[in-house]
Coordinates of N, CA and C in Angstrom, one line a residue:
M1 N 63.1 18.3 38.4 CA 62.8 17.4 36.8 C 63.6 18.1 36.0
S2 N 65.2 18.5 36.8 CA 66.2 19.3 36.5 C 67.2 18.0 36.8
G3 N 68.6 18.3 36.3 CA 69.6 16.9 36.6 C 71.0 18.1 36.4
P4 N 72.0 17.3 37.0 CA 73.5 17.6 36.2 C 73.1 19.0 35.0
S5 N 73.6 19.6 35.8 CA 74.2 21.0 34.2 C 75.3 20.1 33.6
R6 N 74.5 21.2 32.5 CA 75.2 19.9 31.2 C 76.6 21.4 31.5
T7 N 77.9 20.9 30.7 CA 79.8 21.9 31.0 C 79.1 22.8 29.6
D8 N 78.9 21.7 28.5 CA 79.1 23.2 27.5 C 77.8 23.7 27.3
P9 N 77.5 24.8 26.0 CA 76.5 26.0 26.0 C 75.8 23.9 25.0
L10 N 74.3 25.0 25.3 CA 73.6 23.7 24.0 C 73.5 25.2 23.1
D11 N 73.9 25.1 22.0 CA 73.5 25.9 20.6 C 72.6 25.6 19.6
V12 N 71.8 25.6 19.3 CA 70.1 25.0 19.0 C 70.1 25.7 18.2
S13 N 71.1 26.0 17.1 CA 71.3 27.6 15.8 C 71.4 25.7 15.5
L14 N 72.4 25.0 16.0 CA 73.0 23.7 14.9 C 71.9 22.6 14.5
L15 N 71.2 22.8 15.0 CA 69.8 21.5 15.0 C 69.8 21.5 12.9
E16 N 68.8 21.2 13.1 CA 68.4 20.7 12.0 C 66.8 21.9 11.7
D17 N 67.0 22.3 10.3 CA 65.8 23.0 10.7 C 64.7 21.9 10.1
P18 N 63.3 22.3 10.9 CA 62.3 21.0 11.1 C 61.1 21.3 9.8
S19 N 61.5 22.7 8.2 CA 60.9 21.7 7.9 C 61.8 22.3 6.7
A20 N 63.1 21.8 7.5 CA 63.8 21.3 5.8 C 63.5 19.0 6.5
T21 N 62.6 18.9 7.4 CA 62.5 17.7 7.0 C 60.9 17.0 6.8
A22 N 60.5 18.1 6.6 CA 58.6 17.5 6.4 C 58.8 16.9 5.3
E23 N 59.1 17.1 4.1 CA 59.3 16.0 3.3 C 59.4 14.7 3.3
R24 N 60.9 14.3 4.3 CA 61.0 13.3 3.7 C 60.8 12.4 4.8
D25 N 60.3 13.3 6.2 CA 59.9 12.2 8.0 C 58.7 12.9 7.6
P26 N 57.2 11.2 7.7 CA 56.1 11.4 8.1 C 55.7 12.0 8.8
W27 N 56.9 11.8 10.1 CA 55.6 13.1 11.0 C 56.5 14.1 11.4
A28 N 57.5 14.6 10.6 CA 57.5 15.8 10.3 C 56.8 16.9 9.3
G29 N 56.5 15.6 8.5 CA 55.3 16.4 7.8 C 53.3 16.6 8.9
W30 N 53.6 15.2 8.9 CA 52.2 15.0 9.7 C 52.2 16.3 11.1
L31 N 53.5 17.3 11.9 CA 53.4 18.2 12.4 C 52.9 19.5 11.7
A32 N 53.4 20.0 10.6 CA 53.1 20.7 10.1 C 52.0 21.2 9.3
G33 N 51.0 19.8 9.5 CA 49.4 19.9 9.0 C 48.6 20.2 10.2
R34 N 49.1 20.2 11.3 CA 48.3 20.9 12.4 C 48.2 21.9 12.5
R35 N 47.4 22.0 13.2 CA 47.3 24.0 14.0 C 47.6 24.0 15.3
R36 N 48.2 23.6 15.5 CA 48.5 23.3 16.9 C 48.3 24.3 18.3
Q37 N 47.9 24.0 19.6 CA 46.7 24.3 20.5 C 47.9 24.5 21.1
P38 N 47.9 26.0 21.6 CA 48.4 26.4 22.6 C 47.3 26.5 24.1
L39 N 48.7 27.3 24.6 CA 47.8 27.2 26.8 C 47.9 28.3 27.1
H40 N 46.6 29.5 27.5 CA 47.4 30.4 28.0 C 47.1 30.1 29.3
L41 N 48.2 30.3 30.3 CA 48.6 29.8 31.5 C 49.6 30.5 32.6
P42 N 49.3 32.4 33.2 CA 50.6 32.5 33.5 C 50.8 32.6 34.8
Q43 N 49.4 31.4 35.1 CA 50.3 31.5 36.5 C 50.7 30.0 37.1
Y44 N 50.7 29.8 35.7 CA 51.8 28.4 36.3 C 53.4 28.1 35.6
R45 N 53.9 27.2 35.9 CA 55.8 26.9 35.7 C 56.0 27.1 34.1
P46 N 56.3 27.4 33.4 CA 56.8 27.0 31.6 C 57.5 25.7 31.7
A47 N 57.1 24.7 30.8 CA 57.6 23.5 31.7 C 58.5 23.0 29.8
A48 N 58.5 22.2 29.2 CA 59.0 22.0 27.6 C 59.5 20.2 28.2
V49 N 59.1 19.5 27.6 CA 59.6 17.7 27.6 C 59.7 17.6 25.8
L50 N 60.6 16.4 25.7 CA 61.1 15.9 24.2 C 59.9 14.1 24.2
V51 N 59.9 14.1 23.5 CA 58.5 13.4 22.4 C 59.4 12.4 21.4
A52 N 60.7 11.7 21.5 CA 61.2 11.4 21.1 C 61.4 9.4 20.5
L53 N 60.8 10.4 19.2 CA 60.5 9.0 18.6 C 61.7 7.9 17.6
T54 N 62.1 7.3 17.6 CA 63.1 6.0 17.3 C 63.0 6.9 15.4
R55 N 64.6 6.5 14.6 CA 64.2 6.5 13.2 C 64.6 4.5 13.1
E56 N 62.9 5.0 12.7 CA 62.6 3.2 12.7 C 61.7 3.0 11.8
A57 N 60.5 1.8 11.0 CA 59.6 1.3 10.6 C 58.3 2.0 12.1
D58 N 58.9 0.5 12.9 CA 58.1 1.2 13.8 C 58.2 1.9 14.9
P59 N 59.0 3.0 15.3 CA 58.6 4.1 16.2 C 59.0 3.4 17.8
R60 N 59.7 3.3 18.1 CA 59.6 3.7 19.5 C 59.5 5.1 20.7
V61 N 58.9 5.0 21.2 CA 58.7 6.6 22.2 C 59.8 5.8 23.5
L62 N 60.5 7.3 23.9 CA 61.2 7.0 25.3 C 61.1 8.1 26.3
L63 N 60.8 6.9 27.1 CA 59.8 7.1 28.5 C 60.7 6.8 30.0
T64 N 60.4 8.3 30.5 CA 61.3 7.1 31.4 C 60.8 6.9 33.0
V65 N 61.5 6.0 34.0 CA 60.3 5.5 35.3 C 60.6 6.9 35.8
R66 N 60.5 8.0 36.7 CA 60.9 8.9 38.0 C 60.9 8.4 38.9
S67 N 61.9 9.1 39.8 CA 62.8 8.4 40.6 C 61.3 8.4 42.0
S68 N 61.1 8.0 42.3 CA 60.1 7.6 43.9 C 61.4 9.3 45.2
E69 N 62.0 9.7 44.8 CA 63.2 10.7 45.3 C 62.4 12.0 45.2
L70 N 62.1 12.2 44.1 CA 61.6 13.1 43.5 C 60.7 14.5 44.0
P71 N 60.8 15.4 44.4 CA 59.9 16.6 44.6 C 58.3 16.4 44.5
T72 N 58.4 16.1 42.6 CA 57.3 16.3 41.4 C 57.0 15.7 41.0
H73 N 55.9 14.7 41.2 CA 55.7 13.9 39.9 C 56.5 12.6 40.1
R74 N 56.8 12.1 41.4 CA 57.6 10.8 41.7 C 57.0 9.6 41.8
G75 N 58.1 8.6 41.1 CA 57.0 7.4 40.9 C 56.7 7.3 39.2
Q76 N 56.5 8.1 38.7 CA 55.5 8.1 37.3 C 55.9 8.1 36.2
I77 N 55.6 7.6 35.6 CA 56.3 7.6 33.6 C 56.1 9.1 33.0
A78 N 57.0 9.0 32.7 CA 57.5 11.3 32.3 C 58.3 10.7 30.9
F79 N 57.6 11.8 29.7 CA 58.5 11.9 28.8 C 60.5 13.0 29.5
P80 N 61.1 12.6 29.0 CA 62.8 14.0 29.5 C 62.0 14.7 29.8
G81 N 61.8 16.2 30.2 CA 61.9 17.4 30.4 C 61.4 18.2 31.7
G82 N 61.3 18.5 32.0 CA 61.3 19.8 33.0 C 60.8 21.3 32.5
S83 N 61.0 21.8 34.2 CA 61.1 23.1 33.9 C 61.7 24.2 32.7
L84 N 61.4 25.1 32.0 CA 62.1 26.0 31.4 C 63.4 26.6 32.3
E85 N 64.7 27.3 32.2 CA 64.9 28.1 33.1 C 64.7 29.8 31.9
A86 N 65.7 31.1 33.0 CA 65.3 32.0 32.2 C 65.6 32.8 31.1
G87 N 64.6 32.6 30.6 CA 64.9 33.3 29.2 C 65.0 32.3 27.7
E88 N 65.0 30.7 28.0 CA 65.6 29.9 27.2 C 63.5 28.9 26.6
S89 N 64.0 29.1 24.8 CA 63.2 28.0 24.2 C 62.9 27.1 25.2
V90 N 61.3 26.6 24.3 CA 61.2 25.4 24.8 C 62.1 24.2 23.7
T91 N 62.7 24.1 23.4 CA 63.3 23.2 22.4 C 64.6 22.8 23.0
A92 N 65.5 24.3 23.9 CA 66.9 24.3 24.6 C 65.9 23.6 25.2
G93 N 65.3 24.5 26.1 CA 64.6 23.2 27.3 C 65.0 22.0 27.3
A94 N 64.0 21.0 25.9 CA 63.6 19.6 25.9 C 64.9 19.7 25.9
L95 N 65.5 19.6 24.9 CA 66.9 19.1 25.0 C 68.3 19.1 25.6
R96 N 68.1 20.0 26.7 CA 69.1 20.1 27.9 C 68.4 19.4 29.0
E97 N 67.3 19.0 28.6 CA 66.3 18.5 30.3 C 66.6 16.9 29.8
A98 N 66.4 16.3 28.3 CA 67.1 15.6 28.1 C 68.6 14.9 28.3
W99 N 69.7 16.2 28.1 CA 70.8 15.3 27.8 C 70.8 15.1 29.9
E100 N 70.0 15.8 30.8 CA 70.8 16.1 32.4 C 69.8 14.6 32.6
E101 N 68.8 14.0 31.9 CA 68.0 13.3 32.5 C 68.8 11.7 32.0
V102 N 69.1 12.1 31.0 CA 69.2 9.4 29.6 C 70.4 10.2 29.0
G103 N 70.9 11.6 28.8 CA 72.4 11.5 28.9 C 72.7 11.9 26.7
L104 N 71.5 12.1 26.5 CA 70.8 12.0 24.8 C 71.8 13.5 24.1
D105 N 72.5 12.5 24.0 CA 72.9 14.0 23.3 C 72.2 14.9 22.2
P106 N 72.4 16.2 22.6 CA 71.5 17.2 21.0 C 71.6 17.1 20.2
A107 N 73.3 16.9 19.5 CA 73.4 16.0 18.5 C 72.8 15.3 17.8
A108 N 72.7 13.7 18.1 CA 71.9 12.8 17.9 C 70.2 13.0 17.6
V109 N 69.9 14.2 18.2 CA 68.3 14.6 18.0 C 67.2 16.1 17.0
T110 N 67.1 15.1 15.8 CA 66.4 16.0 15.1 C 64.9 16.7 15.4
V111 N 65.1 17.8 16.3 CA 63.4 18.4 16.2 C 62.7 18.9 15.1
L112 N 61.7 17.9 15.6 CA 60.3 18.1 14.7 C 59.3 19.7 14.5
G113 N 59.3 19.4 15.8 CA 58.7 20.9 16.1 C 57.8 21.0 17.2
E114 N 57.0 21.8 17.7 CA 55.7 21.9 19.7 C 54.6 20.9 18.5
M115 N 54.3 20.4 19.7 CA 53.3 19.7 20.0 C 51.5 20.8 20.5
D116 N 50.7 20.6 21.2 CA 49.6 21.4 21.8 C 50.4 21.1 23.4
D117 N 50.4 21.9 23.3 CA 50.3 22.9 25.5 C 49.2 21.8 25.7
V118 N 50.4 21.1 27.3 CA 48.9 20.7 28.1 C 49.7 21.1 29.3
F119 N 49.1 20.6 30.6 CA 48.8 20.9 31.7 C 49.3 20.1 32.9
T120 N 50.1 19.4 34.0 CA 49.6 18.4 34.9 C 49.4 19.6 36.2
P121 N 48.5 19.6 37.3 CA 47.8 19.1 38.2 C 49.1 20.2 38.9
A122 N 50.6 19.4 39.0 CA 51.2 20.2 40.2 C 51.6 21.6 39.9
G123 N 51.1 21.7 38.9 CA 51.5 23.6 37.9 C 52.5 24.3 37.2
F124 N 52.6 23.1 36.0 CA 53.4 22.9 35.6 C 52.3 23.3 33.6
H125 N 53.3 23.7 32.8 CA 52.3 24.4 31.7 C 53.1 24.0 30.5
V126 N 53.5 23.1 29.9 CA 54.4 22.0 30.0 C 54.4 22.0 27.3
T127 N 55.0 22.3 27.3 CA 55.2 22.5 25.4 C 55.8 20.3 26.0
P128 N 55.1 20.4 24.7 CA 56.1 18.8 24.2 C 56.5 19.4 22.5
V129 N 58.0 18.7 22.6 CA 59.0 19.2 21.3 C 59.1 17.6 20.8
L130 N 58.9 17.2 19.6 CA 58.5 16.3 18.8 C 60.0 16.7 17.8
A131 N 60.3 15.0 18.7 CA 61.8 14.9 17.0 C 62.3 13.6 17.3
R132 N 63.3 13.0 16.4 CA 63.6 11.9 15.8 C 65.0 11.6 16.2
I133 N 65.5 10.1 16.8 CA 66.2 9.6 17.3 C 66.5 9.0 16.6
P134 N 68.5 8.4 17.2 CA 68.9 7.1 16.0 C 67.5 5.8 17.3
A135 N 68.2 4.4 16.0 CA 67.4 3.3 16.8 C 67.6 2.7 17.9
Q136 N 69.0 2.9 18.4 CA 69.9 2.3 19.4 C 70.6 3.3 20.0
P137 N 70.0 5.0 19.9 CA 70.6 6.0 21.3 C 71.2 5.9 22.5
T138 N 72.7 6.7 22.3 CA 73.6 6.2 23.9 C 72.4 6.6 25.4
L139 N 72.0 6.4 25.7 CA 71.3 6.2 27.2 C 72.4 6.3 28.1
R140 N 71.4 7.0 29.3 CA 72.6 7.3 30.5 C 71.4 7.9 31.3
L141 N 71.5 7.7 33.0 CA 70.1 7.4 33.8 C 71.1 8.4 34.7
S142 N 70.9 9.4 34.6 CA 70.9 9.8 36.2 C 69.8 10.0 37.5
G143 N 69.7 10.2 38.0 CA 69.6 10.1 40.0 C 68.3 10.4 40.0
E144 N 67.3 11.1 38.6 CA 66.4 11.4 38.6 C 64.7 10.2 37.9
V145 N 66.2 9.2 37.7 CA 65.2 8.5 36.7 C 65.4 7.4 37.1
V146 N 65.0 6.2 37.5 CA 64.7 4.6 37.6 C 65.7 3.5 36.5
Q147 N 63.9 4.2 35.0 CA 64.0 3.6 34.6 C 64.6 3.6 32.8
L148 N 64.7 3.6 31.5 CA 63.9 3.5 30.7 C 62.8 3.4 30.3
L149 N 62.3 3.8 29.4 CA 60.8 2.4 29.3 C 61.3 3.3 27.3
L150 N 61.1 1.7 26.2 CA 61.3 2.5 25.3 C 60.0 1.1 24.2
P151 N 58.5 2.0 24.4 CA 57.9 1.4 24.2 C 57.6 1.1 22.7
P152 N 57.5 -0.1 21.5 CA 56.8 0.3 20.4 C 55.2 0.5 19.9
L153 N 55.1 2.1 18.8 CA 53.6 2.9 19.4 C 53.3 2.3 18.4
S154 N 53.3 0.8 17.5 CA 52.5 -0.2 17.7 C 52.3 -1.5 18.5
E155 N 53.0 -1.1 20.0 CA 52.1 -2.3 21.2 C 51.4 -1.3 21.9
L156 N 51.3 0.3 21.8 CA 50.8 1.5 22.3 C 49.2 0.9 21.8
R157 N 49.3 1.9 20.1 CA 48.1 1.2 19.3 C 46.8 0.3 19.8
A158 N 47.4 -0.6 19.9 CA 46.6 -2.0 20.0 C 46.1 -2.5 21.5
L159 N 46.8 -1.4 22.7 CA 46.2 -0.8 23.8 C 44.8 -0.9 23.5
T160 N 43.7 -0.8 24.9 CA 42.7 -0.1 24.5 C 42.8 1.0 26.1
P161 N 42.8 2.3 26.1 CA 43.1 2.5 27.7 C 42.1 3.0 27.4
T162 N 42.1 3.4 29.1 CA 41.0 3.9 30.3 C 40.5 5.6 29.7
R163 N 39.7 6.2 30.4 CA 39.9 7.3 29.6 C 38.6 8.3 30.8
E164 N 38.8 9.1 32.0 CA 39.1 10.4 32.8 C 38.5 12.1 32.1
D165 N 36.7 11.5 32.2 CA 36.5 13.2 31.6 C 37.1 14.7 32.7
R166 N 37.8 15.3 32.3 CA 38.6 16.6 34.2 C 38.2 17.6 32.8
Q167 N 38.7 18.8 34.1 CA 38.8 20.3 33.3 C 39.8 21.0 33.4
M168 N 40.1 22.1 32.7 CA 41.8 22.6 33.4 C 40.8 23.4 33.3
P169 N 42.0 24.5 34.0 CA 42.3 25.2 34.9 C 41.1 26.7 34.1
D170 N 40.7 26.2 32.8 CA 39.6 27.3 32.1 C 38.9 26.8 33.1
G171 N 38.1 25.9 33.1 CA 36.7 25.4 32.6 C 37.1 24.3 31.6
Q172 N 37.6 24.5 30.6 CA 37.4 23.8 29.4 C 37.5 22.1 30.3
P173 N 36.6 21.4 29.7 CA 36.5 20.1 29.2 C 37.7 19.0 28.8
V174 N 38.3 18.2 29.7 CA 39.2 17.5 29.2 C 39.0 16.2 29.3
V175 N 39.6 15.6 28.1 CA 40.0 14.2 29.1 C 41.0 13.6 28.8
L176 N 42.1 13.2 29.9 CA 42.8 12.1 30.6 C 42.6 10.3 30.0
Y177 N 43.4 9.8 29.9 CA 43.6 8.4 29.2 C 44.9 7.5 30.3
R178 N 45.0 6.2 30.3 CA 45.4 5.3 30.8 C 45.9 4.9 30.3
Y179 N 47.4 4.0 29.1 CA 47.5 2.8 28.4 C 48.0 2.2 29.9
P180 N 47.7 0.9 29.9 CA 48.5 0.0 30.6 C 50.0 -1.1 29.7
W181 N 50.7 -1.1 29.9 CA 51.3 -1.4 28.8 C 52.7 -2.4 29.8
Q182 N 53.2 -3.5 29.6 CA 54.1 -4.6 30.1 C 54.9 -4.4 31.8
G183 N 53.0 -4.5 32.7 CA 52.3 -3.5 34.0 C 53.4 -2.5 34.1
H184 N 53.4 -1.8 33.1 CA 53.3 0.2 34.0 C 52.3 0.6 33.6
D185 N 51.9 1.9 34.4 CA 50.8 2.1 33.8 C 51.1 3.8 33.5
I186 N 51.1 4.3 32.3 CA 51.3 5.7 31.7 C 49.8 5.8 31.3
W187 N 50.3 7.4 32.6 CA 48.5 8.3 32.9 C 48.6 9.1 32.1
G188 N 48.1 10.7 32.9 CA 48.5 11.6 33.4 C 49.1 12.7 32.0
M189 N 50.3 13.7 31.9 CA 49.7 14.5 30.9 C 50.5 13.3 29.9
T190 N 51.4 12.1 30.6 CA 52.5 11.6 29.4 C 51.5 11.0 28.0
A191 N 50.3 10.6 29.5 CA 49.4 9.7 28.4 C 48.4 10.6 27.5
R192 N 48.0 12.0 28.1 CA 47.5 12.8 27.2 C 48.2 12.6 25.6
V193 N 50.1 12.9 26.0 CA 50.5 14.0 24.1 C 50.8 12.1 23.9
L194 N 50.7 11.2 24.0 CA 50.4 9.6 23.2 C 49.7 9.6 23.1
H195 N 48.5 9.5 22.9 CA 47.1 9.5 23.1 C 46.6 10.1 21.7
D196 N 47.4 11.2 21.7 CA 47.7 12.2 20.4 C 48.2 11.8 19.7
L197 N 49.8 11.2 19.3 CA 50.0 10.0 18.9 C 49.6 9.0 17.9
L198 N 48.5 8.3 18.9 CA 48.3 7.0 18.8 C 47.3 7.0 17.7
T199 N 46.6 8.2 17.7 CA 45.2 7.8 17.2 C 45.5 8.8 15.9
D200 N 45.5 10.0 15.7 CA 46.0 11.2 14.6 C 48.1 10.8 13.8
G201 N 48.8 9.9 14.0 CA 49.2 10.6 14.1 C 49.9 9.9 13.0
P202 N 51.0 9.1 12.2 CA 50.7 8.1 10.5 C 50.8 7.2 11.3
K203 N 50.6 5.8 10.0 CA 51.0 5.1 11.2 C 51.6 3.9 10.3

C-alpha cells in the first residue's frame, strides 16, 4: 500500500487546525460531536486512509480501484492509504499515501480529524482520517491505482447496501456492508467507513 516516495518532507504543522474549521464546516462539527471508537490490535499493522470529501453542497468521496498486481487488497475499491512508517502519525501517513497513490497535494487538504478505527482480515489496523479537498482536485494515478472514483454521497445514500454479520478479532460482533455503485462493488473496510458517513453524517 505504498508508492513512489515523496521528495519533500511533509510538515503537518502547516495544515489548518481542525478545531478552527468545526464552526464553519458541517463535517468538522459532526466529527467533533462524536466519541471516536479506537481499536486495540497490537498484533495488526498500523495503517491510515484519507477519507477525502470534496468541498461541494453534495460532496463526492475520493476512492481508488487498486491494481490487481498488488500483494494485498488487489482489485478492491479503497480510500487512498496504507501502512504507517516508523514514528509517523496517522494524519501524516494518510496524507503521504494520498500524495503517493493519487498525487493529491497535502496543501490542498483540510484535515478534520480521525474517524472510528477499523481493521482488515489481511492484518491492518486502520485509522480513517476525514478531510475536505477542492471540488476539482488535481490528481494523477500511480502504478497502484487503475481508476479513480468520485461518487456523490447523495447517490451512495440512495443505494440499499447488503449486510453481513461478522466478528472482530476480539470476538465482538461487527456488521459488514456492500454498496453497488455504477457497476462497482464497494465492500469490506471501505464500505464500513462509508456506511458511517452515509447514515450518521450531515445531509
